[in-house]
Coordinates of C-alpha atoms and ligand atoms in Angstrom, one line a residue:
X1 CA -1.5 15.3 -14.9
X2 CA -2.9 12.8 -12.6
X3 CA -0.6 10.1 -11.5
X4 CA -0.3 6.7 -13.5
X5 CA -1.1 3.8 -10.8
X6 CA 0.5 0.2 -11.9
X7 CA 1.7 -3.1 -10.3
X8 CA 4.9 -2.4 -8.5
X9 CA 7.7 -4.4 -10.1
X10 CA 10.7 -5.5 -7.8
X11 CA 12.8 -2.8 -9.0
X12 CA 10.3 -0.3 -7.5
X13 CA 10.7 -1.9 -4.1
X14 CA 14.1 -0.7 -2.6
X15 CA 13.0 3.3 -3.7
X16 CA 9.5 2.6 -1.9
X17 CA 11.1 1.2 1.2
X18 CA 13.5 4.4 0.6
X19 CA 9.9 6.6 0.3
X20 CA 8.9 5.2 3.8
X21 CA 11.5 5.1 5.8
X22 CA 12.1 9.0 5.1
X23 CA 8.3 9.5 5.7
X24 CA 7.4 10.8 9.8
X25 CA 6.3 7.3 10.5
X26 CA 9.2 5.9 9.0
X27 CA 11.4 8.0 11.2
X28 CA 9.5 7.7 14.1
X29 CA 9.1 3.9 13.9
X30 CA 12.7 3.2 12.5
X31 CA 12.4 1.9 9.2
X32 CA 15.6 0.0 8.0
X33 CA 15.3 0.4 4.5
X34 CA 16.7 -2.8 3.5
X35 CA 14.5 -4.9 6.0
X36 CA 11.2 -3.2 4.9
X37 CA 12.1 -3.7 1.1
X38 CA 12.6 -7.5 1.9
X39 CA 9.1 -7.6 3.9
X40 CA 7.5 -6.4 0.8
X41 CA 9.0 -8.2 -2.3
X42 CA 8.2 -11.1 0.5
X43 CA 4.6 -10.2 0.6
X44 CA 4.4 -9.5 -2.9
X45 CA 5.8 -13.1 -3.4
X46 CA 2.9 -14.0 -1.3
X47 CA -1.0 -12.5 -1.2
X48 CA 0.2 -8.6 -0.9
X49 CA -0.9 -6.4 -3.6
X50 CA 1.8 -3.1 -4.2
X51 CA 0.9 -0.7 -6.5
X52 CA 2.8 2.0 -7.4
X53 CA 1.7 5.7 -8.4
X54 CA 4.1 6.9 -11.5
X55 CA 4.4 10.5 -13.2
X56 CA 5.7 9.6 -16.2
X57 CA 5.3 5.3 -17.0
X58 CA 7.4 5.8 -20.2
X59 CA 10.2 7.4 -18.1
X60 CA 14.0 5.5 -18.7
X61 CA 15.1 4.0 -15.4
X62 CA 18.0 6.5 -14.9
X63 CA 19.3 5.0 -11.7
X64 CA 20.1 7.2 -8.9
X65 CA 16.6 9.1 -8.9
X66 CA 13.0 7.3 -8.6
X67 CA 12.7 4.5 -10.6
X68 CA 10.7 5.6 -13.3
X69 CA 9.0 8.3 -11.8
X70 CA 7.8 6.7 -8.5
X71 CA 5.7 9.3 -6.5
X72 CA 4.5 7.0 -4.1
X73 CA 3.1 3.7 -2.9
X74 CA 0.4 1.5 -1.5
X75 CA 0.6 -1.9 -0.2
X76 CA -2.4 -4.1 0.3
X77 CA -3.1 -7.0 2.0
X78 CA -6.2 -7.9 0.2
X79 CA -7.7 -9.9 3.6
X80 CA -5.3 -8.5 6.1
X81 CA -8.2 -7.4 8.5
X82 CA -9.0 -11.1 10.3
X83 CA -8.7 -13.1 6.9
X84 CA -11.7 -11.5 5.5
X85 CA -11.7 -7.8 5.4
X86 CA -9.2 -5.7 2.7
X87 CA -6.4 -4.1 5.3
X88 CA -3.9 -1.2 3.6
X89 CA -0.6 -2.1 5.4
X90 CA 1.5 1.0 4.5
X91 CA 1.2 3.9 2.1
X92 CA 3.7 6.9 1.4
X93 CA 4.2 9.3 -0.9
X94 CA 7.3 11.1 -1.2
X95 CA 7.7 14.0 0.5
X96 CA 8.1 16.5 -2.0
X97 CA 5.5 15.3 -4.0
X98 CA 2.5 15.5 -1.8
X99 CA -0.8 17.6 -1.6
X100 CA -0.7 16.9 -5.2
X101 CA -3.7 14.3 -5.4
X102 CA -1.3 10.9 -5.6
X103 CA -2.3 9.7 -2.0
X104 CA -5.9 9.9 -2.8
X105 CA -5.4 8.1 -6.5
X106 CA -3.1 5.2 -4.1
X107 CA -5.8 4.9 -1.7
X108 CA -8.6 4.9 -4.6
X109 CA -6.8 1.8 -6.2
X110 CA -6.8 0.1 -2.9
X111 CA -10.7 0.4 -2.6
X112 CA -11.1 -0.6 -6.3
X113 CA -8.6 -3.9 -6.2
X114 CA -10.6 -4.9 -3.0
X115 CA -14.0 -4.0 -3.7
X116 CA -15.3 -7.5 -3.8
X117 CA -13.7 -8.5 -1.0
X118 CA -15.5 -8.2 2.8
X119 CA -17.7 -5.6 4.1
X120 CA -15.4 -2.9 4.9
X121 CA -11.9 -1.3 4.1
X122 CA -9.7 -1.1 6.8
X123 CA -6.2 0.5 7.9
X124 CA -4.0 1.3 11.2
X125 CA -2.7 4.6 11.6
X126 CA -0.4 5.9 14.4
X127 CA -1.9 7.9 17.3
X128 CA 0.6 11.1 16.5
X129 CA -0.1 10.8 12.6
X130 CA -2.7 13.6 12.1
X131 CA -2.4 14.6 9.3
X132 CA -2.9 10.7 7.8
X133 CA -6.1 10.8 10.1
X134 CA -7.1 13.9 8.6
X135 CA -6.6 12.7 4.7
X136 CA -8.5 8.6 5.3
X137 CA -11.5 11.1 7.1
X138 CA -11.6 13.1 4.1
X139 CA -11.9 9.9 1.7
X140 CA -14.9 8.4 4.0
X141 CA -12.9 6.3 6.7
X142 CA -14.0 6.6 10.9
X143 CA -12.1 5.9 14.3
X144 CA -13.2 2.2 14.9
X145 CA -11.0 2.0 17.8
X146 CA -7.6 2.1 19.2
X147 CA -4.8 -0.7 20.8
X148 CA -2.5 1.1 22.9
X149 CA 1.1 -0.4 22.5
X150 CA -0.2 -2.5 19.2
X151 CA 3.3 -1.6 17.6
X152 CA 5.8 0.8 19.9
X153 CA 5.2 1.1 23.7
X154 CA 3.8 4.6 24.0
X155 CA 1.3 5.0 21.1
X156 CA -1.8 3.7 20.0
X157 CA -2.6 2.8 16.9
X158 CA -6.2 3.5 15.5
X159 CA -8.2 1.4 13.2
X160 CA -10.1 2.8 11.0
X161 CA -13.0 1.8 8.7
X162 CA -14.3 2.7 5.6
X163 CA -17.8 0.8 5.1
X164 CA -18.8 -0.2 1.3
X165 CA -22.0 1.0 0.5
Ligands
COA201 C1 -0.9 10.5 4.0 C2 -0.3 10.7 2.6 C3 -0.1 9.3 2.0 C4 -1.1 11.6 1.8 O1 -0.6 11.7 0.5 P1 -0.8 13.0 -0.5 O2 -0.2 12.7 -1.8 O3 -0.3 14.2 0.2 O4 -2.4 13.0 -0.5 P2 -3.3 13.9 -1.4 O5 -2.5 15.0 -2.1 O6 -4.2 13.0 -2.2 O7 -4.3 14.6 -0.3 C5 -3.8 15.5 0.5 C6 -4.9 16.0 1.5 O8 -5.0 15.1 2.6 C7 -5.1 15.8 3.8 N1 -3.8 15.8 4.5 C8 -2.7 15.1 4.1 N2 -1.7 15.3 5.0 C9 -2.2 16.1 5.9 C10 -1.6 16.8 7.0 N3 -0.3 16.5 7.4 N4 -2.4 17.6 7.8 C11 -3.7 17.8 7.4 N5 -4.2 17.3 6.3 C12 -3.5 16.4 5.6 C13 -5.4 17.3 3.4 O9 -6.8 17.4 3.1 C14 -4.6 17.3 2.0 O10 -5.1 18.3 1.2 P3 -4.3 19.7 1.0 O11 -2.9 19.2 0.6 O12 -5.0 20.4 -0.1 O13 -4.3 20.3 2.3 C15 1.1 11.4 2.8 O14 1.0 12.6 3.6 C16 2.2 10.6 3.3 O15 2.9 9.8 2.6 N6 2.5 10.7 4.6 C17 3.6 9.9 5.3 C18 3.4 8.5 5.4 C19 2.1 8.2 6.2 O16 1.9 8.8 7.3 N7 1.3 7.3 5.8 C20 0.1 6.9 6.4 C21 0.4 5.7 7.3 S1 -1.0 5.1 8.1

């Protein structure tokens, strides 16, 4: 069943700070779960778009376990690249549930709730990330560049651009 994609509500946030602090990038970077949960409800109290992928929507809140069935996440800054361009600051799915289609219905949503906005999609991804570079090639998005030391001394981070036809 593909996943259900919705608004993130705040009680999504501290299990999709959880999601990417345990990703490779979370690790490598040093995610503090509770700093990057307050970044996000702070964006989403401002311009930032987080959407959530679900498996089940009518699935109790059991505590403990993903908040009703969270899978993964994508959050957008809907003019993040130079005020005018859609920008996708951060997505992760959780590690177990991968290969499974929900990055691609995460990053789909991102191109539909931006589609009127600018001329291109864009996105960062970490030098050492791969196998991120390999999945936004396969949905249409090309090297546009790198800045060397734009987050952590060491690697590059490389834009990348998806134009809209
Ligand atoms: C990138 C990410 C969001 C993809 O999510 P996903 O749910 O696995 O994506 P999908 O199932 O829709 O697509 C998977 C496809 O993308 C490509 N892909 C994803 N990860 C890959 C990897 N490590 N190596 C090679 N290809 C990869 C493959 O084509 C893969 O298909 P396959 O599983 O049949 O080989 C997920 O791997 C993730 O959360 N990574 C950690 C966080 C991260 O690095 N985010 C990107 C920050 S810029």
């Amino acid at each position: 069943m593909p996943p259900i994609i919705e608004d993130a509500t705040l009680g999504d946030i501290d299990y999709c700070a959880r999601i990417a602090c345990e990703s490779e990038i979370g690790k490598r970077y040093g995610f503090e779960r509770a700093a990057l949960a307050e970044k996000m409800r702070s964006g989403l109290a401002s311009s930032a778009i987080i959407v959530v992928a679900r498996e089940d929507a009518g699935k109790p809140d059991v505590g403990g376990t993903a908040p009703r069935g969270v899978l993964g996440f994508a959050w957008i800054d809907p003019r993040g690249a130079f005020g005018s361009a859609p920008y996708l600051k951060l997505i992760a799915v959780d590690t177990n549930k991968r290969s499974g289609g929900v990055g691609s219905a995460l990053l789909a949503e991102f191109e539909r709730r931006t589609l009127a906005i600018g001329k291109v999609w864009t996105l960062m991804v970490s030098d050492f990330n791969l196998g991120a570079v390999a999945f936004y090639e396969k949905h249409g998005y090309c090297k546009a560049g790198a800045i060397p030391g734009f987050a952590v001394d060491g690697i590059a981070e490389i834009l990348m651009v998806k134009k809209k036809t």
